[in-house]
XYZ file of C-alpha atoms in Angstrom:
707
model
C -32.471 -12.521 48.557
C -30.848 -10.015 50.984
C -30.986 -12.788 53.592
C -30.612 -15.441 51.987
C -26.739 -13.845 51.696
C -26.651 -13.369 54.828
C -28.149 -16.583 56.298
C -25.417 -18.783 53.736
C -22.730 -17.223 56.198
C -23.107 -19.532 59.208
C -23.093 -22.038 59.365
C -25.222 -24.400 62.074
C -28.046 -22.788 60.344
C -31.571 -23.862 58.780
C -33.671 -23.168 55.814
C -36.297 -22.392 58.784
C -33.558 -20.242 60.924
C -32.994 -22.257 63.439
C -30.626 -24.133 65.039
C -30.142 -28.161 65.405
C -30.754 -28.860 69.617
C -26.603 -31.488 68.939
C -25.394 -27.620 68.100
C -26.941 -26.241 70.952
C -26.629 -28.308 74.211
C -22.780 -29.086 72.303
C -22.489 -25.542 73.044
C -24.809 -24.700 76.086
C -22.794 -28.159 78.159
C -19.476 -25.845 79.414
C -21.741 -23.057 80.637
C -22.497 -25.202 83.629
C -19.519 -24.748 85.061
C -18.572 -20.449 83.643
C -21.294 -18.629 85.791
C -22.293 -20.876 88.780
C -18.312 -20.973 89.880
C -18.265 -17.372 90.333
C -21.430 -18.363 92.682
C -19.923 -21.163 94.400
C -16.847 -18.348 95.276
C -18.661 -15.295 95.378
C -21.026 -16.987 98.111
C -19.065 -20.222 100.152
C -15.816 -18.551 99.900
C -15.151 -15.944 101.827
C -17.073 -17.932 105.316
C -15.085 -21.274 103.870
C -11.907 -19.245 104.178
C -12.500 -17.383 107.543
C -13.031 -21.046 108.747
C -10.230 -21.530 108.309
C -7.767 -18.401 109.133
C -8.379 -16.257 107.280
C -9.049 -12.919 107.821
C -12.116 -11.074 106.382
C -9.809 -8.040 105.697
C -7.648 -8.789 103.810
C -10.435 -11.209 101.716
C -11.416 -7.865 100.728
C -8.726 -7.020 99.727
C -7.217 -9.862 96.949
C -11.295 -9.496 96.032
C -10.697 -5.730 94.911
C -7.055 -6.465 93.749
C -8.417 -9.824 91.471
C -11.457 -7.302 89.989
C -9.151 -4.890 89.406
C -6.745 -6.450 87.059
C -10.056 -8.146 85.840
C -10.963 -4.991 84.711
C -7.369 -3.712 83.066
C -7.730 -7.417 81.384
C -10.852 -8.146 79.505
C -11.365 -5.486 77.365
C -7.054 -6.684 76.129
C -9.107 -9.864 75.840
C -12.017 -9.270 74.068
C -9.691 -7.118 71.104
C -7.448 -9.933 70.553
C -9.771 -12.331 70.471
C -11.532 -10.254 68.113
C -8.862 -9.065 65.584
C -7.818 -12.729 66.616
C -5.847 -13.913 62.818
C -2.924 -16.332 64.055
C -2.471 -19.349 62.552
C -2.225 -21.321 65.159
C -3.159 -26.157 65.005
C -6.570 -24.435 65.249
C -8.056 -21.806 63.208
C -10.600 -19.025 64.285
C -10.940 -16.065 66.945
C -12.532 -17.802 69.610
C -11.816 -21.653 69.938
C -7.841 -21.399 69.744
C -8.294 -19.276 73.133
C -11.330 -21.936 74.587
C -8.807 -24.868 73.771
C -5.133 -23.147 75.544
C -7.956 -21.889 78.258
C -9.590 -24.892 79.653
C -6.820 -26.095 81.759
C -5.570 -23.050 83.208
C -9.701 -22.624 84.720
C -9.824 -26.460 86.030
C -6.538 -25.546 87.267
C -6.719 -22.612 89.175
C -10.425 -23.570 90.604
C -9.312 -26.864 91.757
C -6.857 -25.066 93.264
C -8.392 -22.048 94.647
C -10.778 -24.299 96.382
C -8.495 -27.177 97.521
C -5.647 -24.946 100.026
C -3.380 -26.844 101.890
C -3.994 -27.376 105.811
C -2.326 -25.375 109.235
C -0.344 -22.832 106.959
C -1.442 -19.730 109.147
C -0.637 -16.486 107.719
C -0.690 -18.337 104.327
C -4.364 -19.380 103.908
C -4.499 -15.217 102.606
C -2.170 -15.366 100.412
C -3.006 -19.029 99.139
C -6.823 -16.714 98.947
C -5.231 -13.854 96.645
C -2.930 -15.718 94.530
C -5.768 -18.141 93.182
C -8.477 -15.616 93.709
C -6.289 -13.701 91.267
C -5.055 -16.369 88.705
C -9.058 -18.325 88.546
C -10.079 -14.278 87.275
C -7.215 -13.817 84.773
C -7.826 -17.632 83.324
C -11.628 -16.726 83.506
C -11.253 -13.632 81.055
C -8.531 -15.904 78.702
C -10.815 -18.636 77.916
C -15.117 -17.087 78.544
C -14.656 -13.977 76.661
C -13.525 -16.017 73.686
C -17.072 -18.488 74.104
C -19.278 -15.922 75.105
C -18.196 -14.597 71.571
C -19.101 -17.378 70.127
C -22.564 -17.692 70.447
C -23.828 -15.066 68.307
C -21.911 -16.303 65.466
C -24.398 -20.149 65.510
C -27.799 -18.294 64.824
C -29.372 -15.356 62.725
C -32.857 -14.572 64.539
C -33.175 -13.161 67.334
C -35.707 -16.358 68.056
C -32.955 -19.122 67.321
C -30.281 -16.759 69.133
C -33.036 -16.481 71.990
C -33.333 -20.185 71.680
C -29.166 -20.693 72.166
C -29.774 -18.614 74.788
C -32.118 -20.049 76.864
C -30.083 -23.704 76.955
C -27.227 -22.274 77.920
C -29.962 -20.475 81.331
C -30.685 -23.966 82.087
C -26.820 -25.612 82.153
C -26.675 -22.137 84.299
C -29.135 -23.154 86.264
C -28.339 -26.905 87.209
C -24.236 -25.296 87.302
C -25.580 -23.092 89.896
C -27.569 -25.533 91.882
C -24.675 -27.900 92.231
C -22.561 -24.777 92.711
C -25.419 -23.223 95.435
C -25.692 -27.128 96.952
C -23.047 -28.818 96.499
C -20.285 -28.044 99.208
C -23.212 -28.406 102.126
C -24.459 -31.649 100.833
C -21.199 -33.135 100.664
C -20.273 -32.090 103.701
C -23.277 -33.739 105.324
C -22.094 -37.030 103.501
C -19.096 -36.562 103.884
C -19.347 -36.018 107.985
C -22.251 -39.079 108.357
C -19.458 -41.485 106.114
C -16.191 -40.125 108.341
C -17.138 -40.264 111.883
C -14.778 -37.793 113.569
C -12.875 -38.893 116.479
C -12.826 -36.222 119.481
C -10.401 -37.509 122.142
C -11.174 -35.065 125.584
C -11.427 -36.155 129.188
C -14.360 -36.455 130.242
C -14.907 -33.326 131.846
C -13.789 -31.420 128.873
C -16.375 -30.171 127.389
C -14.555 -26.768 125.785
C -12.521 -29.473 124.317
C -15.147 -31.289 122.414
C -16.482 -27.917 120.559
C -13.457 -27.509 119.362
C -12.981 -30.765 117.878
C -16.478 -30.803 116.441
C -16.017 -27.381 114.582
C -12.190 -28.797 113.491
C -14.271 -32.112 111.542
C -16.265 -30.307 110.379
C -14.139 -27.462 108.628
C -12.460 -31.358 107.683
C -15.500 -32.029 106.193
C -15.864 -29.130 103.772
C -12.431 -28.714 102.702
C -13.222 -32.590 101.856
C -16.808 -30.687 100.196
C -15.412 -27.961 98.099
C -12.279 -31.098 96.832
C -14.754 -32.914 95.224
C -17.048 -30.036 93.826
C -13.663 -28.701 92.640
C -12.861 -31.784 91.114
C -16.131 -32.607 89.008
C -16.380 -29.156 88.138
C -12.994 -28.913 86.564
C -12.963 -31.766 84.654
C -16.617 -30.829 83.375
C -14.892 -28.314 82.139
C -12.445 -29.713 80.109
C -14.266 -31.988 78.801
C -16.989 -29.667 77.841
C -14.445 -26.826 76.121
C -12.647 -29.269 74.003
C -15.379 -31.001 73.119
C -17.439 -27.265 71.530
C -14.119 -27.014 69.816
C -14.043 -29.759 68.424
C -17.161 -29.716 67.258
C -18.064 -26.895 65.723
C -16.486 -24.362 63.382
C -16.383 -20.080 62.899
C -18.065 -18.634 60.579
C -16.090 -17.256 57.131
C -16.905 -14.140 57.469
C -15.958 -13.555 60.966
C -11.741 -14.148 60.684
C -11.543 -12.167 57.239
C -13.117 -8.935 59.084
C -10.241 -6.515 59.661
C -10.266 -5.131 62.916
C -9.289 -1.511 64.357
C -6.516 -0.782 67.067
C -7.606 -1.217 70.605
C -8.587 2.325 72.266
C -10.346 2.614 68.262
C -12.617 -0.940 68.688
C -13.494 0.129 71.864
C -15.669 3.647 70.921
C -16.399 1.906 68.509
C -18.913 0.262 70.589
C -19.060 3.393 72.957
C -20.953 4.754 69.729
C -23.645 2.350 68.983
C -26.475 3.902 69.978
C -29.118 1.089 71.337
C -25.675 -0.348 72.964
C -24.846 2.252 74.350
C -28.739 3.709 76.046
C -28.098 -0.024 77.332
C -24.703 0.665 79.361
C -26.192 3.248 81.992
C -29.101 0.252 82.215
C -26.244 -3.145 82.818
C -24.029 -0.546 85.595
C -27.526 -0.323 87.349
C -28.276 -4.096 87.219
C -24.327 -5.549 87.911
C -24.649 -3.325 92.005
C -27.247 -5.139 91.679
C -26.356 -8.060 91.296
C -23.029 -7.214 93.160
C -24.100 -6.371 96.565
C -26.705 -9.136 96.862
C -24.799 -11.983 95.965
C -21.840 -10.289 97.715
C -24.324 -9.371 100.946
C -25.948 -12.566 100.765
C -23.952 -14.845 103.055
C -23.976 -12.806 105.566
C -28.062 -11.789 105.515
C -28.341 -15.184 106.362
C -25.897 -15.876 108.269
C -26.328 -12.439 111.171
C -29.330 -11.014 110.240
C -31.803 -14.275 109.644
C -29.155 -15.841 112.376
C -31.080 -19.027 112.244
C -28.700 -20.490 115.587
C -29.523 -18.057 117.290
C -32.678 -17.046 117.085
C -34.068 -21.118 116.624
C -36.869 -22.170 119.131
C -36.675 -24.388 122.573
C -36.659 -28.483 121.586
C -35.235 -27.163 117.345
C -31.601 -27.290 118.367
C -31.235 -29.812 116.475
C -33.496 -29.468 112.956
C -31.527 -27.922 110.132
C -33.547 -25.113 110.336
C -31.228 -23.814 113.300
C -28.120 -23.921 110.799
C -26.845 -21.095 108.376
C -25.402 -23.442 105.838
C -28.600 -25.254 105.456
C -30.512 -22.457 105.281
C -28.798 -20.595 102.733
C -28.011 -23.855 100.147
C -31.169 -24.735 100.137
C -32.339 -20.430 100.034
C -29.775 -21.004 96.697
C -31.539 -24.207 95.433
C -35.069 -22.714 95.463
C -33.923 -19.589 93.967
C -32.520 -21.872 91.213
C -35.464 -23.781 90.920
C -38.032 -21.477 90.538
C -35.544 -19.873 87.970
C -35.134 -23.270 85.420
C -38.896 -24.229 86.306
C -39.457 -21.050 84.998
C -37.450 -19.951 82.087
C -39.912 -22.503 79.083
C -42.869 -19.989 80.312
C -40.232 -17.134 79.863
C -39.722 -18.428 75.823
C -43.369 -19.513 75.128
C -44.238 -15.176 76.387
C -41.090 -14.444 74.400
C -42.374 -16.264 70.886
C -46.042 -14.825 72.165
C -45.937 -11.539 72.986
C -42.473 -10.082 71.867
C -39.108 -10.449 73.021
C -39.062 -6.971 73.741
C -42.080 -6.964 76.236
C -40.674 -10.074 78.045
C -37.368 -8.960 79.172
C -39.030 -4.966 80.462
C -41.595 -7.526 81.814
C -38.735 -9.778 84.060
C -36.497 -6.766 84.992
C -39.862 -5.170 86.472
C -40.931 -8.378 88.674
C -37.157 -8.385 89.510
C -36.998 -5.419 91.333
C -40.853 -6.298 93.076
C -39.418 -9.355 94.292
C -36.319 -8.392 96.059
C -37.990 -5.861 98.191
C -40.252 -9.264 100.152
C -36.717 -9.723 101.575
C -38.315 -7.022 103.941
C -40.316 -9.606 105.040
C -37.746 -11.890 106.410
C -36.383 -11.031 109.664
C -34.188 -12.729 112.486
C -35.408 -17.028 112.676
C -37.945 -16.409 110.056
C -35.711 -18.788 107.961
C -38.721 -20.707 106.138
C -39.995 -16.844 105.033
C -36.276 -16.609 103.802
C -37.422 -19.780 101.415
C -40.492 -18.544 100.128
C -39.628 -15.478 98.886
C -35.659 -16.496 97.596
C -39.079 -18.462 94.961
C -40.647 -15.169 94.694
C -36.713 -14.028 93.899
C -35.829 -16.833 91.490
C -38.974 -16.478 89.047
C -37.369 -13.191 86.895
C -34.587 -15.418 87.306
C -35.570 -17.296 85.596
C -35.660 -14.594 81.817
C -31.648 -13.812 82.406
C -30.894 -15.921 79.092
C -33.477 -12.503 77.121
C -30.984 -10.070 77.910
C -28.044 -11.289 75.806
C -30.155 -12.345 73.367
C -30.750 -8.285 73.290
C -27.295 -8.252 73.170
C -26.892 -10.350 69.813
C -29.223 -7.967 68.237
C -27.345 -5.020 69.146
C -24.028 -6.931 67.438
C -25.880 -7.034 64.193
C -27.081 -3.528 64.165
C -23.019 -2.533 64.461
C -22.234 -5.276 61.947
C -24.817 -2.573 59.557
C -23.322 0.541 60.944
C -19.419 -0.238 60.700
C -19.033 -3.387 58.690
C -17.644 -5.953 61.100
C -17.937 -7.552 63.498
C -16.579 -7.075 67.191
C -19.243 -9.829 68.953
C -15.566 -9.947 71.917
C -15.845 -6.281 72.233
C -19.799 -6.545 73.282
C -19.393 -9.067 75.200
C -16.758 -7.978 77.309
C -17.589 -3.714 77.276
C -21.647 -5.019 77.804
C -19.667 -5.853 81.657
C -17.282 -3.563 81.668
C -18.151 -0.445 82.824
C -20.796 -2.555 85.341
C -17.598 -4.637 86.179
C -16.036 -1.459 87.282
C -18.669 -0.990 89.322
C -19.030 -3.821 90.579
C -16.018 -4.049 92.081
C -16.531 -1.452 95.547
C -20.066 -3.008 95.232
C -18.708 -6.631 95.813
C -15.696 -5.480 98.168
C -16.726 -1.956 99.595
C -19.845 -3.795 102.373
C -17.140 -6.525 103.223
C -15.183 -3.737 103.744
C -17.376 -1.538 105.607
C -19.228 -4.101 108.017
C -15.671 -3.199 111.046
C -16.084 -0.035 109.813
C -19.394 -0.641 111.911
C -18.071 -3.236 114.181
C -18.209 -6.434 112.746
C -16.917 -9.345 115.401
C -14.427 -11.818 114.312
C -15.920 -15.520 114.380
C -13.751 -16.749 117.063
C -11.654 -20.818 116.244
C -14.670 -20.921 113.853
C -17.975 -20.517 115.951
C -19.284 -17.093 114.880
C -19.706 -14.202 116.908
C -23.436 -12.124 117.807
C -23.463 -9.413 115.904
C -24.541 -5.040 116.919
C -27.433 -3.910 115.485
C -25.452 -1.138 113.217
C -24.383 -4.811 111.766
C -27.410 -5.828 111.077
C -28.886 -2.401 109.896
C -25.931 -1.469 107.452
C -26.930 -5.465 106.185
C -30.263 -5.323 105.422
C -30.075 -2.158 104.028
C -27.547 -3.258 101.445
C -29.028 -6.954 100.995
C -32.459 -5.265 100.590
C -33.612 -1.490 99.473
C -30.488 -0.423 97.827
C -30.179 -3.196 94.933
C -34.221 -2.137 94.612
C -33.396 1.240 93.785
C -30.247 0.492 91.477
C -32.982 -2.214 89.479
C -35.788 0.017 89.372
C -33.620 2.985 87.451
C -32.651 -0.073 85.602
C -35.896 -0.674 84.353
C -36.509 2.953 83.857
C -34.035 3.131 81.337
C -34.917 -0.031 80.006
C -38.207 1.500 78.631
C -35.923 3.735 75.715
C -34.488 0.489 74.181
C -34.671 1.302 70.323
C -34.889 -2.334 68.529
C -38.228 -3.184 70.641
C -39.746 -5.259 67.049
C -39.128 -8.583 65.034
C -39.400 -5.980 62.066
C -36.750 -4.147 63.014
C -34.294 -6.440 63.994
C -35.343 -8.729 60.423
C -34.506 -5.474 58.533
C -31.437 -5.354 59.932
C -30.274 -9.063 58.857
C -31.567 -7.816 55.349
C -29.125 -4.440 55.293
C -26.485 -5.763 56.116
C -26.411 -9.360 52.652
C -27.485 -6.363 51.280
C -24.548 -3.951 52.292
C -22.397 -7.514 51.364
C -23.561 -6.287 48.002
C -22.444 -3.599 48.064
C -25.854 -1.745 48.285
C -27.064 1.029 50.355
C -29.850 -0.279 53.018
C -32.677 2.238 54.992
C -31.107 2.414 58.558
C -33.954 0.638 60.372
C -33.789 2.999 63.433
C -33.245 6.874 62.014
C -34.575 5.832 58.623
C -31.666 7.353 56.419
C -29.812 5.417 53.540
C -26.930 3.851 54.954
C -24.013 2.782 52.895
C -21.412 1.028 53.953
C -17.951 2.739 53.184
C -14.812 0.859 53.557
C -11.195 3.380 53.407
C -8.467 1.832 52.249
C -4.449 2.234 52.266
C -3.607 5.562 54.423
C -7.151 6.322 54.714
C -7.788 3.102 56.459
C -4.873 4.068 58.653
C -6.145 7.856 59.571
C -10.513 7.006 59.958
C -8.599 4.659 63.326
C -6.276 7.658 63.955
C -9.487 9.743 64.145
C -11.556 6.853 65.314
C -9.828 7.676 68.475
C -12.430 10.789 69.090
C -15.703 9.788 68.942
C -17.212 13.130 68.984
C -18.532 14.746 66.160
C -17.015 17.969 68.874
C -13.569 16.718 67.869
C -13.888 16.182 63.666
C -14.363 19.644 63.818
C -11.615 20.720 66.145
C -9.499 19.553 63.382
C -11.215 21.038 61.133
C -10.355 23.757 62.854
C -6.699 26.858 61.779
C -5.623 24.864 65.229
C -5.809 21.318 63.915
C -4.993 18.458 66.143
C -2.898 20.215 69.183
C -6.157 20.920 70.862
C -7.274 16.975 70.687
C -2.945 16.603 71.619
C -2.862 18.602 74.514
C -6.415 17.855 76.373
C -5.425 14.042 75.870
C -1.679 14.893 76.961
C -4.053 16.603 80.379
C -6.083 13.256 80.691
C -2.787 10.798 80.806
C -1.043 13.457 83.296
C -4.682 13.748 86.233
C -4.890 9.637 85.139
C -1.446 8.916 85.559
C -1.586 11.632 89.580
C -4.844 9.616 90.401
C -2.827 6.589 90.440
C 0.388 6.888 91.975
C -1.423 8.570 94.727
C -3.476 6.150 95.158
C -0.363 3.190 94.793
C 1.124 5.583 97.444
C -2.073 5.558 99.904
C -2.186 1.646 99.321
C 1.070 0.659 100.451
C 0.865 3.221 103.243
C -2.481 2.374 104.797
C -1.178 -1.547 104.554
C -1.238 -1.945 108.488
C -5.255 -0.509 108.928
C -6.245 -3.635 107.144
C -6.876 -5.412 110.281
C -8.408 -2.672 112.155
C -12.069 -2.471 112.001
C -12.605 0.896 110.844
C -9.578 1.306 109.077
C -9.798 -1.366 106.746
C -11.930 -0.425 104.402
C -9.026 2.369 103.599
C -6.558 -0.277 101.448
C -9.387 -1.728 100.123
C -10.444 1.746 98.206
C -7.639 1.870 97.146
C -6.410 -1.015 95.670
C -9.701 -0.274 93.547
C -8.484 3.260 92.558
C -5.342 1.946 91.270
C -6.592 -0.404 88.867
C -9.005 2.143 87.168
C -6.187 4.449 87.458
C -3.889 2.196 85.455
C -7.211 1.299 83.334
C -7.620 4.648 82.796
C -4.166 5.745 82.233
C -3.197 2.608 79.153
C -6.795 4.177 77.332
C -5.458 8.145 77.600
C -1.881 7.525 76.842
C -2.813 5.419 73.961
C -4.663 8.597 72.785
C -1.876 10.422 73.193
C -0.961 9.316 71.093
C -2.794 9.016 68.157
C -2.648 12.064 68.920
C 0.376 13.146 68.199
C 0.750 10.676 65.176
C -1.912 13.340 63.721
C 0.409 15.530 64.351
C 3.507 15.171 63.158
C 1.969 13.012 59.932
C -0.620 15.139 59.562
C -4.954 14.377 57.948
C -6.999 14.749 55.019
C -9.378 17.336 56.222
C -11.404 15.630 53.342
C -11.594 12.365 55.389
C -12.131 14.508 58.669
C -14.982 16.020 56.670
C -16.095 12.174 55.778
C -16.777 11.329 58.984
C -18.434 14.678 60.313
C -20.782 13.805 57.727
C -21.616 10.540 59.904
C -21.537 11.431 62.960
C -24.234 14.006 62.086
C -26.357 11.694 60.781
C -26.383 13.155 57.516
C -28.702 11.149 54.603
C -26.885 9.641 51.705
C -27.086 11.441 48.680
C -25.436 14.851 51.387
C -23.322 12.391 51.787
C -21.972 10.954 48.957
C -22.106 14.839 47.069
C -20.034 17.056 49.761
C -18.367 14.268 51.389
C -17.141 11.100 49.253
C -14.502 9.048 50.136
C -10.752 10.991 49.798
C -9.643 8.622 48.010
C -13.001 8.737 44.601
C -12.215 12.085 46.297
C -8.908 13.169 45.429
C -9.161 10.932 42.412
C -10.934 13.244 41.350
C -9.700 16.270 42.209
C -6.428 15.203 40.227
C -8.692 13.845 36.652
C -10.129 17.563 37.492
C -6.705 19.226 37.493
C -4.873 17.165 35.205
C -7.827 18.431 31.949
C -7.799 21.561 33.156
C -3.774 21.926 32.889
C -3.900 19.950 29.684
C -6.550 22.915 28.704
C -4.695 24.842 29.413
C -1.720 24.147 27.774
C -3.724 24.151 24.505
C -5.369 26.825 25.117
C -2.079 28.343 25.166
C -0.540 26.956 22.412
C -3.411 28.099 20.385
C -2.458 31.688 21.696
C 1.108 31.469 20.571
C -0.122 30.717 17.086
C -2.293 33.108 16.553
C 0.094 35.552 17.793
C 2.574 33.724 15.236
C -0.074 34.308 12.803
C -1.138 37.460 13.746
C 2.942 38.877 13.214
C 3.095 37.442 10.044
C -0.031 39.575 9.237
C 1.015 42.103 10.663
C 4.717 41.439 8.964
C 2.612 40.517 5.186
C 0.623 44.542 5.740
C 3.285 46.090 6.593
C 5.119 44.785 3.621
C 1.500 46.010 1.351
C 1.476 49.395 3.113
C 5.044 50.004 2.229
C 4.937 48.991 -1.388
C 1.396 51.133 -1.647
C 2.993 54.539 -0.774
C 6.260 53.078 -3.069
C 3.514 52.534 -5.758
C 2.259 56.524 -4.718
C 5.587 57.476 -4.299
C 6.975 56.902 -8.260
C 2.914 57.413 -9.646
């Protein structure tokens, strides 16, 4: 009954728990232009802009700046989407942002891939401005889009099928993004021949002219592929907004403020266990995507190591080898995805998920077999690396299970916060992992291209690229696998019981937690209690609650948050001053890493300063307005994992406890008043009896005297 009750809140789930193919395709279609565009930007754009005259140091600087801004806006956008109740022309928490963000996303991407010609230093500024605005539009649009997926299905198999469909569109889109610029460039070159007018003996002139023509071909190819991706994204997102409606329950749930909302995500035990693993995955993916073009261009180096007699072969082109390697990776991922889906249904999602993580580490190590001139070996190893990528959709399915457990624990759904927080800390780590390797190449003696012609690199640069691309990612991939072994939501039965428990809570009944095996009752404070709970949730540990119950109250928390805020503000100001002072070093090989690191620190410092200031404000509110100790005891009991019996007997909700205490006091007061009245009456009677007694004694004495 409870399972059916919960399933009724999912408008697109059929009786057998599945979702229609139409809905899967409708939701998955925009995935063609999400991951693929980021891959295109990371893989092709640095070399493309460098050939147009942009400085590698400025590219690294603006990359760090853009992703630092991205880190600050992601949590804010997730909170806005989760808590949105505004009455726009489109209802829901996700659809309004998807509809209004799609044109921004498409427009900024087109502008980023279509820079103007011959603007000199302005090419660096063009890259920086539109790179930043593209990722802002990406945050505004894709976070609500990603958060919509868990609302479409309620079973682990149905969700795996939805994310599987998304992975197929991801593969196709990334395939187009990886090969499209190269293929379109070749087609454009063949259809529009280069017209070079030089004297017969001016070979240098012909060489330069051919380079400029090739650059124009690349520019035309980028513009065409940008137009196609932008149009697809706009049409597919608007079609999804028109064709889907959100869960009714998800549009009415109350969300706490930003800081309590983010900290409640951290308190989710399964999520907290996986967060370090996702950080390791982010380091792995960021290093590979950032260094891959340089590994192919300067370590494998197809042009310089081309065998005699094969100078015209496509295997002697960096662009061809890079594109073919990426195509091979994606084809292997697409071909293996149905196999991974079948394996997950046959042997269980958890086991297959762990297997793909281990295989990912092993296959990346195979790049050691590749080396200078071994272009075909690179393609073979790339195919091996594509096989585990086909199971990447299982990670999103695992996160959907974690969101269900959070709904069971808290009574509210925060898909946006979980989706973004899954990438928030990893993205904070990914920023330096994407920008620092490019900046450090200059420190190791990287030789920039001259007139679009790449230069031979010293052995120190080649060794640095190899270690960064092969060895370091394998270490982090193995660490991620080891951490994921402790993930607790392992079986279908456990996940199913979470869904049943949510249905029980919807009926106001308690249910046993599948992880702790303790009875859990949904507790939802109201009125002033709710406001106090939101303030108290800004301090997530049991030790914080014990501090509030001490004689000092909230004052120690206020002082601690003040110290954290001042320290983060000091670090931010110091990093900002360092970034401004070291900007002249950005074009120096040995010093370009300094302003890049400073910009990264500024972004992280601003995020930390805002976070600690919000917590400081909440601590000040607790000091100024006070709080109910009974409510603190309730939260402390829940954080200490007390059972429902002990919880209800010792620490019930403040409203019920206060009402019971007030009723008891009022009843006692009434009894005391009655007793006092009875005592007064008895005293009056005693006085009357005493008077009668005295009169009788006086009468007897008078009678005795007369006798």
